PDB file of C-alpha atoms in Angstrom:
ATOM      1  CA  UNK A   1       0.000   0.000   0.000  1.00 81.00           C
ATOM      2  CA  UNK A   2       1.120   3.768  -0.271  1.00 89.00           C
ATOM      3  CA  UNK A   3       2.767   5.350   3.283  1.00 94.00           C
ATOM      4  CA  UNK A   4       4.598   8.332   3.739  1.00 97.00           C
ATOM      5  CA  UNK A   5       7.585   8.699   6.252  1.00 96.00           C
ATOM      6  CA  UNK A   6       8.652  11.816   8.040  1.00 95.00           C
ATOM      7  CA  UNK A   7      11.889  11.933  10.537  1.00 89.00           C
ATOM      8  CA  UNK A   8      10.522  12.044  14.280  1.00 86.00           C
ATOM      9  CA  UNK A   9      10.320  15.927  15.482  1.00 86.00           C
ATOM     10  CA  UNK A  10      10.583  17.541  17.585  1.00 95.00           C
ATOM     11  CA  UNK A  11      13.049  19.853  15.579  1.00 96.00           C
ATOM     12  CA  UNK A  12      14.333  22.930  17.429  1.00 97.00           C
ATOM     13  CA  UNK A  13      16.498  25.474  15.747  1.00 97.00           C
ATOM     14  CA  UNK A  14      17.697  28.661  16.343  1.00 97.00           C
ATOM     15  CA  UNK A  15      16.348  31.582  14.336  1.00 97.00           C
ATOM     16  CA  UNK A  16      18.484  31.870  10.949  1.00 97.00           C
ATOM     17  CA  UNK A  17      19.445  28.199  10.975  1.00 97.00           C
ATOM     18  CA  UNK A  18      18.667  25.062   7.840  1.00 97.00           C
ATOM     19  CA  UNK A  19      15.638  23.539   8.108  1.00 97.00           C
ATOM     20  CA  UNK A  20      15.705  20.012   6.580  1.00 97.00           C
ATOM     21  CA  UNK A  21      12.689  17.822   7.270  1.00 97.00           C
ATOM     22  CA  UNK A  22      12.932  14.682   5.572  1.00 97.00           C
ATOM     23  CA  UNK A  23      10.291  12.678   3.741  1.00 97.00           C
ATOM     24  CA  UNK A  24      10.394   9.197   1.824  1.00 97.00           C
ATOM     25  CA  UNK A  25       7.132   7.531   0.630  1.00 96.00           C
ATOM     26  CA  UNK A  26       6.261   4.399  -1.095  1.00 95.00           C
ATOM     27  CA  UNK A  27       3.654   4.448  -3.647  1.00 91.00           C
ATOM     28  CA  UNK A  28       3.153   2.846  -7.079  1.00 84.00           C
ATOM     29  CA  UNK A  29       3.432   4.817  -9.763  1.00 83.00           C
ATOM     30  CA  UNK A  30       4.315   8.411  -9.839  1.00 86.00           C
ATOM     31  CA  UNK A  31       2.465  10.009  -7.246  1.00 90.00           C
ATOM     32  CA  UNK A  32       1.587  13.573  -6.827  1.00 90.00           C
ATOM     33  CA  UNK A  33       3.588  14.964  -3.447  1.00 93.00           C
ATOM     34  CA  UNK A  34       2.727  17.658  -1.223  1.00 94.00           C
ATOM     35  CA  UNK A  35       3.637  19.330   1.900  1.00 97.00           C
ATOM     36  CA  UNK A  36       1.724  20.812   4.519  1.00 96.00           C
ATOM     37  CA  UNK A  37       1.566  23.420   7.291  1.00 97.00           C
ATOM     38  CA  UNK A  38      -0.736  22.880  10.791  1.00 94.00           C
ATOM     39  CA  UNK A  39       0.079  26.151  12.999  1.00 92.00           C
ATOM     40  CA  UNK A  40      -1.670  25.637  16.390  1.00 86.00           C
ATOM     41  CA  UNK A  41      -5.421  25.829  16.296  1.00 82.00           C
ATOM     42  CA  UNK A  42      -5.431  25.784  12.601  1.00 85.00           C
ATOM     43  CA  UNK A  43      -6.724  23.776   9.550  1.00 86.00           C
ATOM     44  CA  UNK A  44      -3.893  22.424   7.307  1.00 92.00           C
ATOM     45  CA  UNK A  45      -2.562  24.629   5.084  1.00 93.00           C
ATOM     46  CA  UNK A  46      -1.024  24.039   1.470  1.00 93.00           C
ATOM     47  CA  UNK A  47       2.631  24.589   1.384  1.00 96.00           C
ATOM     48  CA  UNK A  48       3.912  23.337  -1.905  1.00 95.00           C
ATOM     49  CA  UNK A  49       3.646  20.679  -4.033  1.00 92.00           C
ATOM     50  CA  UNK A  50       4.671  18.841  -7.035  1.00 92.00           C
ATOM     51  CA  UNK A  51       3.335  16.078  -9.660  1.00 87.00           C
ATOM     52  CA  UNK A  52       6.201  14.525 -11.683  1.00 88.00           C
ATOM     53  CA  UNK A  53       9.689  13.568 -10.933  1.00 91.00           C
ATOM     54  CA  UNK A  54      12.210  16.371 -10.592  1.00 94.00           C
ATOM     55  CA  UNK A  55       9.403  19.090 -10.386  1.00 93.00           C
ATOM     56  CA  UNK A  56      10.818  21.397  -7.601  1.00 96.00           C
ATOM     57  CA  UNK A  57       7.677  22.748  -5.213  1.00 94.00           C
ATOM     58  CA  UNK A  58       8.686  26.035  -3.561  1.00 95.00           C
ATOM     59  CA  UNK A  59       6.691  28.947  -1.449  1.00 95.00           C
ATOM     60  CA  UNK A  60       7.810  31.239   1.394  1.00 94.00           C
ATOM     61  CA  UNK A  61      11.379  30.368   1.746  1.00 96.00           C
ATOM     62  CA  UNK A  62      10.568  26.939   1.840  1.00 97.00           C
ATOM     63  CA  UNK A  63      11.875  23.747  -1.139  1.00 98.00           C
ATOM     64  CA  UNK A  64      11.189  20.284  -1.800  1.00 98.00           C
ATOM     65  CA  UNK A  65      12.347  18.477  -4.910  1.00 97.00           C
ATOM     66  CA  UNK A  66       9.896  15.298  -5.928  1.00 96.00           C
ATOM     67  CA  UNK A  67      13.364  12.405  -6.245  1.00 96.00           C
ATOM     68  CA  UNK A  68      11.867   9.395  -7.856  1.00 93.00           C
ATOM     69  CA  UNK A  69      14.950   7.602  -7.596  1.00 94.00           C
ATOM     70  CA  UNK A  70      15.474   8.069  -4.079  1.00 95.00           C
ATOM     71  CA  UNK A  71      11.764   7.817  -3.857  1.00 95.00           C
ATOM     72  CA  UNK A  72      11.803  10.942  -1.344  1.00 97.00           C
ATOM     73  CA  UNK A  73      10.521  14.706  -0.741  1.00 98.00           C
ATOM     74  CA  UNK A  74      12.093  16.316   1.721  1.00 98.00           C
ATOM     75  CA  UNK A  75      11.469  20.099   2.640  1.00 98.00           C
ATOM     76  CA  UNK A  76      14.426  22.565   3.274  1.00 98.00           C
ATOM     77  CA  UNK A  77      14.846  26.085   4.451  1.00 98.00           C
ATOM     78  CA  UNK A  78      17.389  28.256   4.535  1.00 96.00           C
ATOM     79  CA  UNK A  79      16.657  30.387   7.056  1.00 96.00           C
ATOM     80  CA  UNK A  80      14.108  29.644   9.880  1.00 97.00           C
ATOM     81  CA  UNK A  81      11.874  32.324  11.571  1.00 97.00           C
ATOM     82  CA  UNK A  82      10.348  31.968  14.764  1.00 96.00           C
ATOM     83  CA  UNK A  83       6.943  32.335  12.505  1.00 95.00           C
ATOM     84  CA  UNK A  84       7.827  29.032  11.002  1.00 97.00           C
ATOM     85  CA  UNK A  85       7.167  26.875  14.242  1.00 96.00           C
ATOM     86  CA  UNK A  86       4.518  24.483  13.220  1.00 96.00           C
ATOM     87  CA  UNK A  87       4.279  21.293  12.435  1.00 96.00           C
ATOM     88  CA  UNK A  88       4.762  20.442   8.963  1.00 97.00           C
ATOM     89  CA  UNK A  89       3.311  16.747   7.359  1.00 97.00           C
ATOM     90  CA  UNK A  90       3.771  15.485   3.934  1.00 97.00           C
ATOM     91  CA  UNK A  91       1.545  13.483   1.688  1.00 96.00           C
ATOM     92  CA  UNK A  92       1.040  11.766  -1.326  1.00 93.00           C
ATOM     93  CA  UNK A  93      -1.945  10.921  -3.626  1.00 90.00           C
ATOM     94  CA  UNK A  94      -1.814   8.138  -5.886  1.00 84.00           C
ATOM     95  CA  UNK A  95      -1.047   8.740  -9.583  1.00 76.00           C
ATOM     96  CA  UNK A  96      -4.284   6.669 -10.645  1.00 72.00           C
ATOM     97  CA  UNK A  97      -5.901   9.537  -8.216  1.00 65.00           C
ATOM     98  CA  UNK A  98      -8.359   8.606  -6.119  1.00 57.00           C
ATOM     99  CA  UNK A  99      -9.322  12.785  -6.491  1.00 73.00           C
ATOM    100  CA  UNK A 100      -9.139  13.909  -2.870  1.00 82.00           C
ATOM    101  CA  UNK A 101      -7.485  10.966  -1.036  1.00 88.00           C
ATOM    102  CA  UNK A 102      -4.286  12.034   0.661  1.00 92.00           C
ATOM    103  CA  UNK A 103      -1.968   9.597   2.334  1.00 94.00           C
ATOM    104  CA  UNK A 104      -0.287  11.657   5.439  1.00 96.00           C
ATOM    105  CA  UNK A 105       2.779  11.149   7.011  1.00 96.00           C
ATOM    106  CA  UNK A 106       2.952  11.411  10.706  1.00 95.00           C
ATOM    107  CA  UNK A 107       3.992  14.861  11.266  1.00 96.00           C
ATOM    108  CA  UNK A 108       7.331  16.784  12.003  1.00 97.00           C
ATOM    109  CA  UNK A 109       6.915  19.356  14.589  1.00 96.00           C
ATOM    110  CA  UNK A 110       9.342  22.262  14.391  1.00 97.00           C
ATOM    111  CA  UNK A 111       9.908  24.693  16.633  1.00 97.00           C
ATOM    112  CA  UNK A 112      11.908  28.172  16.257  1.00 97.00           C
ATOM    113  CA  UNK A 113      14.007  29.389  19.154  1.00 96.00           C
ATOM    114  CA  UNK A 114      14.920  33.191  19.075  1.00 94.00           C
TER     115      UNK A 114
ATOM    116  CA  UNK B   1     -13.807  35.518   1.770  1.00 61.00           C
ATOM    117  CA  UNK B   2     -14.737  32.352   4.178  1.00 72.00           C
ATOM    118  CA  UNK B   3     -12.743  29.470   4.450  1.00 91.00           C
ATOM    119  CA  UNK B   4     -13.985  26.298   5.595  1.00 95.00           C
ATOM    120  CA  UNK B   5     -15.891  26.234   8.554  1.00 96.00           C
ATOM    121  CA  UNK B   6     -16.805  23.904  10.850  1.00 97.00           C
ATOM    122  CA  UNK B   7     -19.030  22.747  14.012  1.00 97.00           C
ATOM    123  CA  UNK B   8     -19.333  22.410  16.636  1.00 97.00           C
ATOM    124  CA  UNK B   9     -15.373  23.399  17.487  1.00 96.00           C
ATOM    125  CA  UNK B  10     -15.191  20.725  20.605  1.00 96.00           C
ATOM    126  CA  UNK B  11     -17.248  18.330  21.839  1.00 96.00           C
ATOM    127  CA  UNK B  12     -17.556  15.213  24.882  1.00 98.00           C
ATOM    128  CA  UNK B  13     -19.468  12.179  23.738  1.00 98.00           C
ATOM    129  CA  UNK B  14     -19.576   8.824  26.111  1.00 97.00           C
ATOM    130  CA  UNK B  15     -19.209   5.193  23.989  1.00 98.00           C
ATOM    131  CA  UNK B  16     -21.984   4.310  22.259  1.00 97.00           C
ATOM    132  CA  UNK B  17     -23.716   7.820  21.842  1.00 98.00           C
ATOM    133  CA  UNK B  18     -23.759   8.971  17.923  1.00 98.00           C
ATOM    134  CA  UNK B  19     -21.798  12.131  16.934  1.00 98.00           C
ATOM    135  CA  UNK B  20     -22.955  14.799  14.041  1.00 98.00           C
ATOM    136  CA  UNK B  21     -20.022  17.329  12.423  1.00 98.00           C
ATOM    137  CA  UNK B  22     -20.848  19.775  10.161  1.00 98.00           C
ATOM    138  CA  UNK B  23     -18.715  21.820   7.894  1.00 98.00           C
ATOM    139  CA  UNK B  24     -19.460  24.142   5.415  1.00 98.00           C
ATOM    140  CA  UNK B  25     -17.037  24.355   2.063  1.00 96.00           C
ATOM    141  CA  UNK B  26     -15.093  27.481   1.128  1.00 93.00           C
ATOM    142  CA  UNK B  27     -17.070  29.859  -1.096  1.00 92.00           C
ATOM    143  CA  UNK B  28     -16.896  28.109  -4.414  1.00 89.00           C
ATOM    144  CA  UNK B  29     -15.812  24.691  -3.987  1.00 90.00           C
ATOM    145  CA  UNK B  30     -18.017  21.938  -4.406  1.00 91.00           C
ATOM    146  CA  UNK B  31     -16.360  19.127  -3.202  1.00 92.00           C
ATOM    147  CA  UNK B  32     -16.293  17.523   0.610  1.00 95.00           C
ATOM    148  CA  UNK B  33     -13.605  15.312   2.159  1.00 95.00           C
ATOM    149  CA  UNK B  34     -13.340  14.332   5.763  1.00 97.00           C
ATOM    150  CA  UNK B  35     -10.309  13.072   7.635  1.00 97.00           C
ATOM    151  CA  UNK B  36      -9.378  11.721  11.490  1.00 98.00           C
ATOM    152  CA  UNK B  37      -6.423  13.155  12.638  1.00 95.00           C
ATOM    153  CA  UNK B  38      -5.374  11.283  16.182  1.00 95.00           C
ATOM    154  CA  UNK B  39      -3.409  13.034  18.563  1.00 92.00           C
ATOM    155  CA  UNK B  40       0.147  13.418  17.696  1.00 89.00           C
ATOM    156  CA  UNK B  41      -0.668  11.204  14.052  1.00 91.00           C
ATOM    157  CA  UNK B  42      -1.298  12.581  10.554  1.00 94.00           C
ATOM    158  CA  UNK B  43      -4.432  13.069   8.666  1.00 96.00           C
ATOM    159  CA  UNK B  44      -6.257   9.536   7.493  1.00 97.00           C
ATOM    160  CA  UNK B  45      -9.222  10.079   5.162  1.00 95.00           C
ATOM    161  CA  UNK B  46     -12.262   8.847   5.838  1.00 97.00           C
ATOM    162  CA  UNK B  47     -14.546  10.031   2.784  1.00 95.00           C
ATOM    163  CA  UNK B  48     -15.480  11.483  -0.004  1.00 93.00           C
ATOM    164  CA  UNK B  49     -18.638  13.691  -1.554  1.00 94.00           C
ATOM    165  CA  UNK B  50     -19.577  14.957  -4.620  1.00 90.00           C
ATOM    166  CA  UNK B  51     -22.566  15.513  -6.213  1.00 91.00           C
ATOM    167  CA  UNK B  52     -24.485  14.403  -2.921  1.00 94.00           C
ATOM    168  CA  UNK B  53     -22.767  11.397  -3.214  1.00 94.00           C
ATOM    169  CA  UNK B  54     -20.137   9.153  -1.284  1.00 93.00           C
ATOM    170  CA  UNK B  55     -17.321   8.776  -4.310  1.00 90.00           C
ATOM    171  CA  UNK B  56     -14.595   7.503  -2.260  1.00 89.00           C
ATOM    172  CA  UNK B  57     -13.899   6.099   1.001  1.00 93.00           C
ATOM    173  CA  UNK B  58     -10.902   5.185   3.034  1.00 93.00           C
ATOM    174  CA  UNK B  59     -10.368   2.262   5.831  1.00 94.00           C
ATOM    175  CA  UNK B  60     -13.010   3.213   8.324  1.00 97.00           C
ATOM    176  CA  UNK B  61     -16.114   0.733   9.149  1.00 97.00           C
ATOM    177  CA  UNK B  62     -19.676   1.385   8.098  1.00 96.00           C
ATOM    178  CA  UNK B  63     -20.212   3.477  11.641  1.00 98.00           C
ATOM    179  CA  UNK B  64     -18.466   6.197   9.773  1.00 98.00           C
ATOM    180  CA  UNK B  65     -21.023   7.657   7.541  1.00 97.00           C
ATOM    181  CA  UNK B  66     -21.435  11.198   5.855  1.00 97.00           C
ATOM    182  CA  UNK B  67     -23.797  13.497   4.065  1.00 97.00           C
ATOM    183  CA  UNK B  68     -23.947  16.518   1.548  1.00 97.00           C
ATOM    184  CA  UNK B  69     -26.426  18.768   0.733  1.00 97.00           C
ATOM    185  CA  UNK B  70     -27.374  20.951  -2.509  1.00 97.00           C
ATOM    186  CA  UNK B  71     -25.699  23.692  -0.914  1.00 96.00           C
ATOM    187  CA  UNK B  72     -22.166  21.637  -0.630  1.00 96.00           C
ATOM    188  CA  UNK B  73     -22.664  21.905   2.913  1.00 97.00           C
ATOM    189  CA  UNK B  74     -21.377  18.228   4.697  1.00 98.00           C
ATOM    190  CA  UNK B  75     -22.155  16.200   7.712  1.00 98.00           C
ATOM    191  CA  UNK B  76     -20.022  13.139   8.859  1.00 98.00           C
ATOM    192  CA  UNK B  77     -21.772  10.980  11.730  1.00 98.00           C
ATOM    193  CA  UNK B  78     -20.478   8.633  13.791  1.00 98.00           C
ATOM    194  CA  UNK B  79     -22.212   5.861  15.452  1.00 97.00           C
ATOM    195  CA  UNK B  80     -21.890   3.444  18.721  1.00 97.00           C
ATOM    196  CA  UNK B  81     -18.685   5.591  19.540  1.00 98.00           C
ATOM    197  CA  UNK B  82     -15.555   4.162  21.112  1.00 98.00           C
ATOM    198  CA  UNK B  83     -12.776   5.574  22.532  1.00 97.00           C
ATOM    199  CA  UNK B  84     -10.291   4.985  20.026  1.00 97.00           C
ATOM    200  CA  UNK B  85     -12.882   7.754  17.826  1.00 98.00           C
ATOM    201  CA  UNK B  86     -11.480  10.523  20.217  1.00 98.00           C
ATOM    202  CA  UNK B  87      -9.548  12.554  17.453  1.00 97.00           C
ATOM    203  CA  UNK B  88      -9.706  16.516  15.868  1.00 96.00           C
ATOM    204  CA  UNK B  89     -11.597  15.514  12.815  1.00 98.00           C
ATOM    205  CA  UNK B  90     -10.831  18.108   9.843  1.00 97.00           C
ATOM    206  CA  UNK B  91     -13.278  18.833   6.941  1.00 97.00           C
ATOM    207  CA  UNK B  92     -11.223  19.962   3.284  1.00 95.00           C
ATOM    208  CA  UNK B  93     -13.028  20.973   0.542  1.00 93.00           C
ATOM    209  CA  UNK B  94     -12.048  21.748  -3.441  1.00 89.00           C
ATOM    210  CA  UNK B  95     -13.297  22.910  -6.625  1.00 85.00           C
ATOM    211  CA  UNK B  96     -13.906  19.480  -8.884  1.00 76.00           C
ATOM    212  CA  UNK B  97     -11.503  19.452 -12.122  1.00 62.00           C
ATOM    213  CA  UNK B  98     -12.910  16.880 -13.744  1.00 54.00           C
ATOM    214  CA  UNK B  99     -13.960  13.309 -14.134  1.00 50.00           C
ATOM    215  CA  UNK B 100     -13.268  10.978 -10.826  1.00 48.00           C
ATOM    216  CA  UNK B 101     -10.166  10.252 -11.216  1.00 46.00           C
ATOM    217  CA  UNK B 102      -9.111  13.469 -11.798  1.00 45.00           C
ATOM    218  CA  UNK B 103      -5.799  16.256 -10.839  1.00 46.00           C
ATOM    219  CA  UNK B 104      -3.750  17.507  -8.215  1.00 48.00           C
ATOM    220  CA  UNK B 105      -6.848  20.009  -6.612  1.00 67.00           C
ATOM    221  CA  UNK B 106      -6.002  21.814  -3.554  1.00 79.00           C
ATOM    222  CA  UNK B 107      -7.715  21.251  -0.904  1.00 88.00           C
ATOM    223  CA  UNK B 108      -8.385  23.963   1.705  1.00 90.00           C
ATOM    224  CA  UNK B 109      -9.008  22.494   5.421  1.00 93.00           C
ATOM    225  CA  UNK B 110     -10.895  23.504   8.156  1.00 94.00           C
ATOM    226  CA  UNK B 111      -9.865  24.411  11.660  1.00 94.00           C
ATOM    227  CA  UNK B 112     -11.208  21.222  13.048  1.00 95.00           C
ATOM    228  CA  UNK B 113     -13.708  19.308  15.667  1.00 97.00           C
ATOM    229  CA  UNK B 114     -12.365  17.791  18.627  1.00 96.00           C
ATOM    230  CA  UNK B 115     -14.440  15.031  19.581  1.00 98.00           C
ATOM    231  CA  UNK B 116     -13.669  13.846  23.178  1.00 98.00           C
ATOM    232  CA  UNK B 117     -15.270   9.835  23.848  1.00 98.00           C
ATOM    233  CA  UNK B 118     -15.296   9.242  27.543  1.00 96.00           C
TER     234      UNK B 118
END
């Protein structure tokens, strides 16, 4: 079946440092890949994605590059903000789509030191 | 412009009562998906509507089941409640893009219910 695996947070950085949260899935197929944002209280919000192999996702700062061979996704940063502290999950959802059926890793909480 | 909403925010049940969640799509979407999120776990789905109809479902048993209305408005309800149910339960909704199986729509997510089974 398709899973997604995140590295185990927490993660605490100072302000300025690399982020690297790192993300391997298995899936048939190529698989459309996705990251996501939860900020306490809050819904899950879209934070980039991509849908073919070597596709690079990117929005506020933040990278992933979809690695077919390595079968992985992870999300890097180069410089942290306190506002980043969150906890960040990614997902897949299957390339023979089943439309709004996303397969979550477990969650990487990070968390910004000043 | 509204997001997702949804209600009630938190809630208590005891095992075996039956639990209603309601959640209204962002303006323009006509699409419903629910998911269970477990403490500390990611998102699993549980369902599926378009149309007024159930199109897909996850792993979840038949006391798991869900509703939408011509508005796009959704209800998931859960009966004979145990305790592993307790879990923030989030509501996403999208704008179709085509026939089932179809792209990479985003989904925008609600805040959230936190059901409680004691």
């Amino acid at each position: 079946g398709n899973s997604v695996t995140q590295m185990e947070g927490p993660v605490t950085l100072s302000e300025e440092a690399f982020l690297t949260i790192n993300c391997t899935y298995t899936a048939t197929g190529y698989p459309s890949l996705f990251w996501y944002v939860q900020y306490p209280g809050e819904g899950l919000q879209l934070l980039l994605k991509a849908t073919k192999a070597d596709d690079k996702g990117s929005n506020k700062g933040f990278e992933a590059t979809y690695r077919k061979e390595t079968t992985s996704f992870h999300l890097e940063k180069g410089s942290v903000q306190v506002s980043d502290s969150a906890v960040y999950f990614c997902a897949l959802r299957r390339s023979d789509n089943a439309g709004n059926m996303l397969t979550f890793g477990g969650g990487t909480r990070l968390m910004v030191k000043p | 412009d509204a997001g997702v909403t949804q209600s009630p925010t938190h809630l208590i049940k005891t095992r075996g009562q039956q639990v209603t969640l309601r959640c209204s799509p962002k303006s323009g979407h006509d699409t419903v998906s629910w998911y269970q999120q477990a403490l500390g776990q990611g998102p699993q789905f549980i369902f599926q509507y378009y149309e007024e109809e159930e199109r897909q479902r996850g792993n979840f048993p038949d006391r798991f089941s869900g509703h939408q209305f011509p508005n796009y408005s959704s209800e998931l309800n859960v009966n004979a409640l145990l305790l592993g149910d307790s879990a923030l339960y989030l509501c996403a909704s999208s704008q179709f893009g085509g026939a089932f199986p179809s792209g990479a729509n985003v989904l925008t997510f609600g805040a959230g219910s936190r059901l409680t089974v004691l």
